[in-house]
Amino acid sequence: MIDKILKFLSYWYLQYELVTCLYVFEPWEKKLLNGIIVIIIALVSYSTYAYLPHYTVSLLSHFNLLNPETGDYQHQIAHVHGSSPRAY
Amino acid sequence: MLRLASLVIRPLIALVGAVILNMAGNGIERKNCVVRNGIHITKQLNGKQRKFNHEIFQNGTIKEAKEMPNSTTKRKRRSKESFEKVPLCTAIMTYLGFYLLMFLGYINRLFFTPKVAKERNREGYAPLYDRFESFYLQYVYRRVRDCWNRPICSVPGAEVVLKDRMTPDYGWTFQFTGTTTKCLNLGSYNYLGFAEATGPCASSAAQAIQEYGCASCSPVQEFGTHPLVVELEKLTAEFLGVEDSIVFGMGFGTNSLNLPSLISQGCLVLSDEKNHASLILGLRLSGATIRVFKHNNMKDLEKHLKDAIVKGQPKTRRPWRKILIVVEGVYSMEGSIVKLPEVLELKKKYKAYVYLDEAHSIGALGEKGRGVVDYYGCNPKDVDILMGTFTKSFGSAGGYIAGSKHLIDYLRVNSHAACYASSMSPPIVMQILTSMSIIMGKDGSLEGERRIRQLAQNTRYFRRRLKKMGVIVYGNEDSPVVPLLVYMFSKIGAVVRTLLERKIATVGVGFPATPLMEGRIRFCLSAAHTREQLDMALDVLEEMASLLGLRYSQLPIPDDEVAYDDELE
């Protein structure tokens, strides 16, 4: 079972190495490039997690595409006019 | 509004998906379906599922494509050559791979010194080496250098014994491990299988050493013409169907040393885009004006001819002294065959001359093995200068030029190779004499015919099976040179190394022999390969295609069964 998963993962890692030309590099170069890619992915995912939900909500409400939530008519106008994050 | 948004979003998703799909496409098994832009469609032609039964004849054209009843489309002449375009995401990833290689090469050079000899005391002098070339050699080619220049320990027949080596420092130095590996040989130019250590050719060559010695020790114009050479020239002329021929000791040298004596300044040369380095060297040495036309493109050639005749020489507007069209029979990197009937038609219409380099096609094409002229059924006296080498199909070394007696007499006096290069040595000439008589059937047996037929069968079988696999293969269906495109630099190294582990020896080719984007693996088929060996090789290749992701083809896969003894007439 673990064998199968390992085989699956190593197959896809080989494909990744071949497509990005990492296959021909020496081990230290591979670590360097993989490290750079991992750092970029980590930064992108952190900023997605931190900023995307709020940004999506404010974008949609700016275009009035957000479903009218119960009450909060004032709240929606306040959002349209100012875009500072508000703690709840 | 939503429709507009979807029109914009869909290509974006396609682009992102394409990059991921490139990886996925390498890994997913392709069944009988076509993948286009990430959407699977079943095999459809003109809106209907159809089956084709192709009737392909041995000469260069297809007579008709027989269709099953119940289909109502018109018959088209299908071209036998295919040069599929690279899928976009593969091209992108190949470029990115090369940028990555360059980037890391610069970092390497910054921090570590390369293990090469340094130039000393060069202040004030021009550098000895081209900077980009040495950079490429040290940081790109060096990484996969173990795939090339492998020493062999046996005659390169159908199987070859390779000496193993290992590199402790990633390609800078090599050490022999002491073991050898016997591999199936798909890399040698052994088209008719005459590379044998035993047999009539080898014993007659050994006999010739006893009679005439090992070397002729003299150029042709001095004492280098021994009776064997005279016999060979007569036999070559008879083989090709022309008046006379002259032979030289080196195939590359035949091109580069004879073109300067045939053309000079004031002549125009129209040479194909993918001509060999020996032709380009000879043309540059001659001093003539060279214009390049697109590979095998007759419209481009005609346009260049018209321009040349109408406009004349560039500054003086005088007519050109000669116009020479230089083409090859089979292009070894592409696997394509020249369109000889059209070239000869153009030559007659515009009164030009044709120089046909049959290095790879002599012996390998045609019903009687007489080359590309025989393949198309043209008149050999139409081609002004027939050139070829004895290296590929005759298992020997050297080159020849054949044509009218007038031309050959001129070359005997005025050629650089005849004057300065030593003539062919006796055992080599004897090998060619024996193999050529076998091909012509002069020794009384049917061996020559058998070899030619076996090569044609092997070629057809191998190419059809590769097409069914879904990999991109360039060239004409009848050429025994089969380039399989892998595009990416890392894949060239990966495929060659993995094939070697499975005991198959092949040649991987990359930049600068081919364009940067088109890395390829080249197979050279031989009449010495049996069906079992080809089957073994194809099974390994099928596994490779799934394992390493080589199935780039987006054309529909033919679903007819490929049998070995397919129709031959």
XYZ file of C-alpha atoms in Angstrom:
657
model
C 0.000 0.000 0.000
C 2.704 2.477 1.037
C 4.686 1.038 -1.858
C 1.958 1.997 -4.296
C 1.775 5.541 -2.976
C 5.536 5.902 -3.121
C 5.593 4.590 -6.666
C 2.839 7.012 -7.665
C 4.656 9.952 -6.084
C 8.026 9.065 -7.569
C 6.439 8.774 -11.039
C 4.955 12.249 -10.800
C 8.184 13.657 -9.355
C 10.049 12.251 -12.359
C 7.564 13.915 -14.714
C 8.015 17.214 -12.878
C 11.791 16.880 -13.081
C 11.733 16.123 -16.799
C 9.366 18.948 -17.710
C 11.212 21.621 -15.735
C 14.640 20.311 -16.810
C 15.684 19.604 -13.215
C 16.651 16.070 -14.253
C 20.068 17.092 -15.557
C 21.162 19.190 -12.602
C 23.468 18.201 -9.784
C 21.866 17.544 -6.359
C 22.770 20.915 -4.838
C 21.293 22.728 -7.824
C 18.126 20.657 -7.535
C 17.810 21.559 -3.852
C 18.369 25.224 -4.634
C 15.746 25.358 -7.372
C 13.218 23.257 -5.474
C 13.783 25.525 -2.461
C 13.089 28.636 -4.529
C 9.889 27.115 -5.918
C 8.736 26.001 -2.459
C 9.347 29.494 -1.049
C 7.353 31.073 -3.874
C 4.467 28.637 -3.355
C 4.530 29.256 0.412
C 4.407 33.024 -0.030
C 1.599 32.820 -2.570
C -0.492 30.503 -0.408
C 0.019 32.615 2.708
C -1.097 35.770 0.950
C -4.054 33.902 -0.543
C -5.096 32.699 2.886
C -4.665 36.109 4.496
C -6.071 38.491 1.919
C -8.208 36.724 -0.656
C -11.520 36.198 1.216
C -11.799 39.798 2.296
C -10.712 41.072 -1.102
C -13.306 38.916 -2.850
C -16.076 40.123 -0.570
C -15.217 43.783 -1.026
C -14.851 43.385 -4.804
C -18.212 41.681 -5.185
C -20.002 44.158 -2.978
C -18.438 47.032 -4.946
C -20.152 45.712 -8.031
C -23.331 45.070 -6.058
C -23.188 41.401 -6.905
C -23.297 40.276 -3.327
C -26.588 38.699 -2.157
C -28.493 41.202 -0.002
C -27.832 39.907 3.488
C -30.401 40.169 6.226
C -30.579 43.756 7.468
C -27.211 45.458 7.063
C -28.258 47.958 4.440
C -26.180 50.577 6.261
C -23.363 48.105 6.532
C -23.336 47.575 2.775
C -23.239 51.308 2.019
C -20.389 51.755 4.496
C -18.488 49.031 2.626
C -19.080 50.675 -0.736
C -17.773 54.015 0.440
C -14.793 52.860 2.482
C -12.738 49.739 2.127
C -10.926 49.450 5.438
C -11.031 46.049 7.070
C -13.366 45.842 9.977
C -12.972 43.470 12.828
C -16.068 41.521 13.863
C -22.042 39.967 -19.797
C -21.511 36.556 -18.316
C -20.888 35.147 -21.770
C -18.207 37.771 -22.344
C -16.592 36.909 -19.039
C -16.580 33.236 -19.960
C -15.012 34.076 -23.322
C -12.151 35.738 -21.475
C -11.867 33.245 -18.658
C -11.872 30.138 -20.802
C -8.525 30.800 -22.596
C -6.965 31.740 -19.241
C -8.049 28.457 -17.735
C -6.831 26.710 -20.889
C -3.383 28.272 -20.542
C -2.987 27.354 -16.903
C -4.433 23.963 -17.595
C -2.083 23.507 -20.533
C 0.978 23.870 -18.348
C -0.346 21.353 -15.866
C -1.589 19.205 -18.689
C 1.873 19.037 -20.145
C 2.906 17.130 -17.071
C -0.308 15.191 -17.037
C -0.156 14.507 -20.735
C 3.181 12.932 -20.195
C 1.736 10.616 -17.636
C -1.723 9.718 -18.861
C -2.093 6.696 -21.121
C -3.528 7.554 -24.477
C -6.161 5.225 -25.711
C -7.820 5.694 -29.042
C -8.621 9.318 -28.522
C -7.216 12.669 -29.503
C -6.408 15.325 -26.945
C -6.874 18.852 -28.208
C -6.529 21.754 -25.806
C -7.303 19.534 -22.909
C -10.622 18.330 -24.330
C -10.852 14.695 -25.362
C -12.606 14.008 -28.644
C -13.123 10.669 -30.271
C -11.598 9.979 -33.614
C -13.749 11.730 -36.143
C -13.056 12.671 -39.691
C -15.469 14.912 -41.487
C -18.085 14.275 -38.895
C -18.224 10.525 -39.431
C -16.314 7.619 -38.013
C -14.402 6.136 -40.920
C -11.869 3.426 -41.564
C -9.133 3.706 -44.126
C -7.258 1.023 -45.946
C -4.191 2.682 -47.338
C -2.508 1.287 -50.382
C 0.988 2.532 -50.456
C 3.262 1.721 -53.309
C 6.964 1.399 -53.129
C 7.704 4.398 -55.273
C 7.248 7.841 -53.919
C 3.532 8.364 -54.447
C 0.343 6.878 -53.189
C -1.843 5.605 -55.974
C -5.128 5.666 -54.158
C -6.588 5.397 -50.728
C -9.165 2.666 -50.774
C -12.081 3.438 -48.542
C -14.616 1.098 -47.135
C -18.048 1.449 -48.733
C -20.616 3.711 -47.111
C -18.346 6.757 -47.192
C -18.737 9.556 -49.642
C -15.609 11.704 -49.621
C -13.362 12.399 -52.574
C -9.964 10.699 -52.874
C -6.999 12.871 -52.003
C -3.323 12.250 -52.586
C -1.970 12.022 -49.086
C 1.577 13.147 -48.502
C 3.920 10.496 -47.170
C 5.855 12.992 -45.098
C 4.794 14.349 -41.764
C 6.326 17.140 -39.763
C 3.965 17.752 -36.918
C 4.151 21.023 -35.092
C 5.244 21.176 -31.501
C 2.442 21.521 -28.937
C 2.540 25.000 -27.438
C 2.998 24.072 -23.798
C 5.909 21.782 -24.672
C 7.627 24.623 -26.511
C 7.099 26.915 -23.512
C 8.505 24.388 -21.069
C 11.514 23.694 -23.332
C 12.331 27.409 -23.445
C 11.951 27.679 -19.670
C 14.187 24.658 -19.231
C 16.924 26.273 -21.295
C 16.605 29.561 -19.381
C 16.982 27.606 -16.159
C 20.075 25.876 -17.531
C 21.633 29.203 -18.518
C 20.788 30.763 -15.160
C 22.354 27.941 -13.197
C 25.321 27.880 -15.543
C 26.030 31.518 -14.731
C 25.678 30.877 -10.991
C 28.043 27.922 -11.320
C 30.593 29.957 -13.193
C 30.352 32.711 -10.597
C 31.038 30.525 -7.597
C 33.068 27.597 -8.862
C 35.924 27.357 -11.339
C 35.363 24.857 -14.153
C 37.711 21.901 -14.431
C 39.154 22.863 -17.787
C 42.552 24.004 -18.946
C 43.040 27.718 -18.580
C 44.419 29.974 -21.279
C 47.611 31.615 -20.062
C 49.582 34.660 -21.264
C 46.811 35.836 -23.538
C 46.860 39.576 -22.786
C 46.676 41.513 -25.986
C 45.607 38.515 -28.075
C 42.173 37.553 -29.390
C 40.500 34.803 -27.336
C 41.011 31.242 -28.517
C 37.496 30.024 -27.867
C 34.075 31.456 -28.553
C 32.591 32.512 -25.216
C 29.050 31.274 -25.677
C 30.211 28.019 -27.217
C 32.491 27.219 -24.315
C 29.783 28.232 -21.836
C 27.305 25.921 -23.542
C 29.834 23.082 -23.649
C 30.787 23.408 -20.011
C 27.405 23.969 -18.389
C 24.762 22.474 -20.640
C 26.326 19.741 -22.757
C 28.641 18.587 -19.995
C 25.738 17.524 -17.787
C 24.557 14.789 -20.167
C 27.912 14.136 -21.804
C 27.868 10.456 -20.887
C 25.326 9.807 -23.655
C 27.802 10.580 -26.443
C 31.256 9.451 -27.537
C 30.814 5.971 -26.117
C 33.620 3.584 -27.029
C 32.663 0.312 -28.706
C 34.387 -3.044 -28.537
C 32.912 -4.925 -31.454
C 31.853 -4.483 -35.042
C 28.773 -2.210 -35.127
C 26.378 -4.675 -36.697
C 22.881 -5.421 -35.505
C 24.273 -5.656 -31.979
C 27.186 -3.731 -30.583
C 29.259 -4.096 -27.434
C 29.683 -0.826 -25.535
C 32.331 -0.137 -22.948
C 30.801 1.080 -19.703
C 32.001 4.202 -18.052
C 30.989 6.157 -15.007
C 31.516 9.759 -14.070
C 32.203 10.630 -10.437
C 31.919 14.385 -10.924
C 28.837 14.855 -13.128
C 30.424 14.801 -16.529
C 33.780 16.528 -16.136
C 35.827 13.295 -16.191
C 35.103 9.663 -16.999
C 36.470 6.368 -15.799
C 36.022 2.915 -17.289
C 34.355 0.441 -14.981
C 35.933 -2.488 -16.808
C 32.655 -4.093 -17.873
C 31.014 -4.086 -21.283
C 27.372 -4.187 -22.356
C 25.979 -5.866 -25.430
C 23.184 -3.737 -26.882
C 20.861 -3.705 -29.832
C 22.362 -1.220 -32.222
C 19.898 1.372 -33.432
C 22.461 4.105 -33.904
C 24.876 2.955 -36.608
C 24.412 3.747 -40.274
C 24.309 0.137 -41.236
C 21.370 0.191 -43.631
C 22.029 -2.996 -45.544
C 23.787 -4.813 -42.765
C 27.214 -5.067 -44.387
C 29.033 -4.185 -41.170
C 30.085 -7.751 -40.458
C 33.314 -9.234 -39.187
C 32.789 -12.514 -41.031
C 31.361 -13.222 -44.433
C 32.308 -12.773 -48.080
C 33.101 -9.033 -47.726
C 35.415 -9.470 -44.769
C 37.318 -12.406 -46.248
C 37.770 -10.684 -49.602
C 39.020 -7.550 -47.813
C 41.562 -9.637 -45.886
C 42.629 -11.231 -49.174
C 43.121 -7.787 -50.709
C 45.519 -6.857 -47.903
C 47.608 -9.889 -48.811
C 47.729 -8.855 -52.437
C 47.885 -5.082 -52.401
C 48.939 -4.105 -48.888
C 47.197 -1.940 -46.321
C 47.458 1.515 -47.850
C 47.998 3.116 -51.198
C 50.381 5.744 -49.761
C 49.850 8.247 -52.522
C 47.311 10.714 -53.900
C 45.294 9.818 -56.961
C 47.273 12.010 -59.312
C 50.558 10.371 -58.317
C 50.828 6.654 -57.679
C 47.540 6.109 -55.860
C 45.486 4.489 -58.606
C 45.672 0.748 -58.154
C 43.628 -1.744 -60.187
C 41.002 -2.120 -57.492
C 40.203 1.588 -57.631
C 39.804 1.448 -61.404
C 37.449 -1.513 -61.064
C 35.471 0.265 -58.353
C 34.992 3.360 -60.467
C 33.663 1.272 -63.349
C 31.379 -0.691 -61.040
C 30.015 2.456 -59.366
C 29.229 3.976 -62.737
C 27.401 0.806 -63.765
C 25.571 0.656 -60.421
C 24.240 4.173 -60.800
C 23.566 4.030 -64.519
C 25.897 6.850 -65.583
C 29.000 7.114 -67.708
C 31.845 7.415 -65.245
C 32.715 7.996 -61.613
C 35.634 8.940 -59.379
C 36.157 7.786 -55.805
C 37.819 9.476 -52.861
C 39.047 8.309 -49.497
C 36.699 10.352 -47.294
C 33.007 11.124 -47.656
C 33.094 14.483 -45.893
C 36.174 15.370 -47.916
C 34.437 14.501 -51.185
C 31.906 17.271 -50.608
C 34.122 19.908 -49.107
C 37.036 19.438 -51.520
C 35.169 19.033 -54.788
C 32.616 21.794 -54.584
C 35.322 24.486 -54.737
C 36.561 23.046 -58.003
C 33.096 22.959 -59.557
C 31.861 26.449 -58.675
C 33.525 29.735 -57.935
C 32.749 33.408 -57.483
C 30.036 34.577 -59.839
C 28.021 31.367 -59.525
C 24.841 31.035 -57.545
C 24.128 28.105 -55.291
C 20.642 27.320 -54.020
C 21.082 24.986 -51.105
C 18.475 23.394 -48.912
C 18.006 24.616 -45.380
C 18.976 21.328 -43.762
C 22.046 20.460 -45.787
C 24.932 18.684 -44.151
C 27.949 20.493 -42.694
C 30.262 19.081 -45.393
C 28.167 20.673 -48.141
C 28.031 23.996 -46.318
C 31.785 23.937 -45.775
C 32.464 23.158 -49.424
C 30.105 25.891 -50.581
C 31.669 28.473 -48.304
C 35.161 27.508 -49.415
C 34.207 27.919 -53.043
C 33.351 31.610 -52.763
C 30.066 31.390 -54.657
C 26.923 33.227 -53.578
C 24.750 30.965 -51.465
C 21.007 31.353 -51.112
C 19.084 29.054 -48.829
C 15.599 27.820 -49.654
C 13.150 26.281 -47.209
C 13.501 22.605 -46.595
C 12.018 20.571 -49.472
C 9.837 23.515 -50.456
C 9.567 23.606 -54.247
C 7.656 26.886 -54.361
C 10.430 28.634 -52.464
C 13.031 27.103 -54.778
C 11.130 28.279 -57.836
C 10.837 31.767 -56.399
C 14.578 31.909 -55.778
C 15.301 30.645 -59.286
C 13.040 33.237 -60.848
C 14.577 36.009 -58.764
C 18.071 34.900 -59.687
C 17.408 34.807 -63.390
C 15.466 38.049 -63.513
C 17.726 40.102 -61.270
C 21.113 38.583 -62.004
C 24.166 39.217 -59.835
C 23.602 41.707 -56.999
C 25.579 44.751 -58.069
C 26.383 44.367 -61.732
C 23.064 42.792 -62.819
C 24.967 40.436 -65.095
C 23.592 36.923 -65.506
C 24.965 34.289 -63.145
C 27.686 32.062 -64.544
C 25.990 28.919 -63.241
C 23.090 28.160 -60.980
C 23.592 25.015 -58.922
C 20.878 23.426 -56.781
C 22.356 21.398 -53.931
C 20.051 18.856 -52.294
C 20.451 15.644 -50.374
C 18.712 12.342 -51.050
C 17.733 11.555 -47.475
C 18.256 14.169 -44.811
C 19.690 12.389 -41.831
C 18.302 14.672 -39.152
C 14.787 14.934 -40.543
C 14.272 11.601 -42.218
C 12.732 13.302 -45.236
C 13.328 12.420 -48.878
C 13.957 15.098 -51.483
C 11.191 15.715 -54.046
C 13.381 14.731 -56.923
C 10.892 14.814 -59.856
C 9.941 18.397 -59.048
C 13.578 19.456 -58.652
C 14.468 17.956 -62.024
C 11.485 19.659 -63.637
C 12.558 23.013 -62.231
C 16.131 22.421 -63.284
C 15.115 21.785 -66.860
C 12.772 24.745 -66.946
C 15.297 27.245 -65.598
C 18.473 25.637 -67.015
C 20.190 25.071 -63.683
C 22.394 22.200 -62.496
C 21.629 19.721 -59.736
C 24.095 18.301 -57.207
C 22.519 15.368 -55.411
C 24.197 14.156 -52.240
C 23.059 10.572 -51.719
C 25.063 9.858 -48.598
C 22.220 8.177 -46.738
C 19.996 7.117 -49.593
C 22.367 5.109 -51.807
C 21.686 1.431 -51.217
C 18.882 2.175 -48.774
C 16.109 3.388 -51.086
C 14.689 2.099 -54.301
C 13.630 -1.303 -55.536
C 17.106 -2.269 -56.663
C 18.918 -0.248 -54.039
C 20.222 2.346 -56.470
C 19.185 5.298 -54.321
C 16.647 8.072 -54.537
C 16.821 8.206 -58.335
C 15.698 4.597 -58.438
C 13.063 5.267 -55.765
C 11.312 7.809 -57.960
C 12.085 6.072 -61.241
C 13.860 9.099 -62.691
C 16.607 9.006 -65.295
C 20.017 9.149 -63.592
C 21.441 11.038 -66.552
C 19.120 13.940 -65.667
C 20.986 14.647 -62.460
C 24.188 16.434 -63.348
C 26.336 15.487 -60.372
C 25.592 12.405 -58.321
C 27.554 12.233 -55.115
C 27.452 9.609 -52.424
C 29.367 7.888 -49.683
C 30.309 4.285 -49.176
C 30.168 4.608 -45.406
C 26.502 3.993 -44.808
C 25.139 1.165 -46.892
C 28.322 -0.535 -48.057
C 29.982 -0.903 -44.681
C 33.154 0.844 -45.708
C 34.543 4.380 -46.006
C 34.938 6.940 -48.721
C 32.872 8.833 -51.240
C 32.268 9.052 -54.953
C 31.117 11.524 -57.552
C 29.433 10.170 -60.665
C 28.127 11.785 -63.808
C 29.092 12.317 -67.406
C 32.575 11.403 -68.570
C 33.307 15.048 -69.318
C 32.627 16.030 -65.709
C 34.658 13.197 -64.240
C 37.619 13.875 -66.508
C 37.546 17.491 -65.373
C 37.453 16.421 -61.725
C 40.337 14.013 -62.173
C 42.524 16.905 -63.171
C 41.133 19.777 -61.139
C 39.817 18.364 -57.877
C 41.676 19.163 -54.653
C 41.027 15.713 -53.272
C 42.430 14.004 -56.346
C 45.535 16.107 -56.174
C 46.356 16.090 -52.466
C 44.315 13.523 -50.532
C 45.558 9.976 -50.553
C 43.432 7.514 -52.468
C 41.365 4.728 -51.017
C 43.225 1.846 -49.481
C 42.856 -1.651 -51.001
C 40.933 -3.554 -48.291
C 38.343 -0.766 -48.141
C 37.906 -0.826 -51.892
C 37.572 -4.603 -51.863
C 34.843 -4.406 -49.217
C 32.873 -2.010 -51.411
C 33.430 -4.132 -54.506
C 32.124 -7.224 -52.783
C 29.146 -5.529 -51.184
C 28.191 -3.701 -54.353
C 28.324 -6.909 -56.385
C 26.125 -8.568 -53.779
C 23.579 -5.752 -54.017
C 23.607 -5.850 -57.805
C 23.207 -9.606 -57.762
C 26.463 -10.194 -59.609
C 27.620 -12.913 -57.250
C 24.728 -15.034 -58.397
C 22.793 -15.198 -55.133
C 19.622 -13.434 -54.054
C 21.309 -11.983 -51.000
C 21.215 -8.396 -52.241
C 17.524 -8.498 -53.022
C 16.822 -10.076 -49.676
C 18.644 -7.335 -47.836
C 16.913 -4.533 -49.721
C 13.526 -6.101 -49.113
C 14.255 -6.679 -45.443
C 15.274 -3.067 -44.960
C 12.063 -1.853 -46.621
C 9.963 -4.180 -44.462
C 11.773 -3.169 -41.298
C 11.345 0.508 -42.103
C 7.648 0.236 -42.798
C 6.936 -1.903 -39.772
C 8.938 0.238 -37.359
C 7.472 3.516 -38.544
C 3.895 2.266 -38.467
C 4.270 0.863 -34.974
C 5.781 4.146 -33.786
C 2.902 6.062 -35.323
C 0.444 3.871 -33.457
C 2.203 4.670 -30.215
C 1.322 8.313 -30.531
C 4.838 9.764 -30.580
C 5.877 12.424 -33.061
C 8.132 11.012 -35.765
C 9.429 13.194 -38.577
C 10.042 12.358 -42.165
C 8.947 10.203 -45.023
C 7.392 6.794 -44.464
C 10.036 5.041 -46.528
C 13.197 6.495 -45.102
C 15.214 4.220 -42.803
C 16.250 7.168 -40.638
C 13.610 7.643 -37.933
C 13.853 10.758 -35.734
C 11.618 10.620 -32.679
C 11.008 14.060 -31.253
C 11.381 14.613 -27.546
C 11.874 18.401 -27.639
C 13.171 18.881 -24.112
C 16.819 18.746 -23.265
C 16.346 16.692 -20.115
C 14.338 14.114 -22.023
C 17.114 13.521 -24.550
C 19.445 12.530 -21.742
C 16.764 10.580 -19.883
C 15.672 8.549 -22.915
C 19.199 7.682 -24.048
C 20.260 6.615 -20.580
C 17.127 4.583 -19.904
C 17.323 2.870 -23.276
C 20.914 1.947 -22.520
C 19.810 0.344 -19.270
C 17.416 -1.777 -21.330
C 20.241 -2.694 -23.701
C 19.339 -0.525 -26.676
C 21.949 1.857 -28.049
C 20.609 4.969 -29.741
C 21.766 8.444 -30.603
C 20.229 11.531 -29.030
C 20.597 14.791 -30.915
C 20.185 18.307 -29.612
C 21.372 21.832 -30.245
C 23.461 22.767 -32.302
C 22.921 19.881 -34.717
C 19.160 20.498 -34.636
C 17.119 23.617 -33.873
C 17.067 24.533 -30.196
C 13.485 23.456 -29.582
C 13.657 20.134 -31.358
C 15.688 17.620 -29.446
C 15.318 14.174 -30.936
C 16.312 10.556 -30.671
C 17.372 9.101 -33.985
C 16.963 5.440 -34.914
C 18.780 4.017 -37.937
C 17.211 0.799 -39.100
C 19.153 -1.949 -40.739
C 18.582 -5.014 -42.844
C 20.492 -6.914 -40.181
C 17.725 -6.359 -37.606
C 15.342 -9.258 -37.253
C 11.681 -8.915 -36.441
C 12.198 -10.103 -32.868
C 14.806 -7.438 -32.202
C 12.527 -4.725 -33.556
C 9.646 -6.042 -31.475
C 11.788 -5.948 -28.363
C 12.895 -2.410 -29.139
C 9.325 -1.276 -29.788
C 8.066 -2.774 -26.531
C 10.772 -0.959 -24.620
C 9.922 2.252 -26.480
C 6.256 1.883 -25.602
C 7.197 1.585 -21.964
C 9.487 4.605 -22.289
C 6.720 6.631 -23.888
C 4.488 6.068 -20.870
C 7.253 6.374 -18.298
C 8.929 9.505 -19.608
C 6.053 11.191 -21.384
C 6.850 11.163 -25.094
C 3.367 10.967 -26.569
C 3.094 14.414 -28.053
C 1.211 13.578 -31.209
C -2.190 15.143 -31.668
C -3.075 13.416 -34.918
C -5.574 10.560 -34.984
C -3.982 7.192 -34.361
C -4.605 4.606 -37.080
C -6.339 1.633 -35.586
C -5.444 -1.038 -38.136
C -3.241 -3.882 -37.052
C 0.378 -3.607 -38.154
C 1.650 -6.884 -39.561
C 5.278 -7.437 -40.462
C 4.756 -8.777 -43.973
C 2.511 -5.974 -45.085
C 1.879 -5.293 -48.726
C 5.168 -4.674 -50.472
C 4.314 -3.870 -54.061
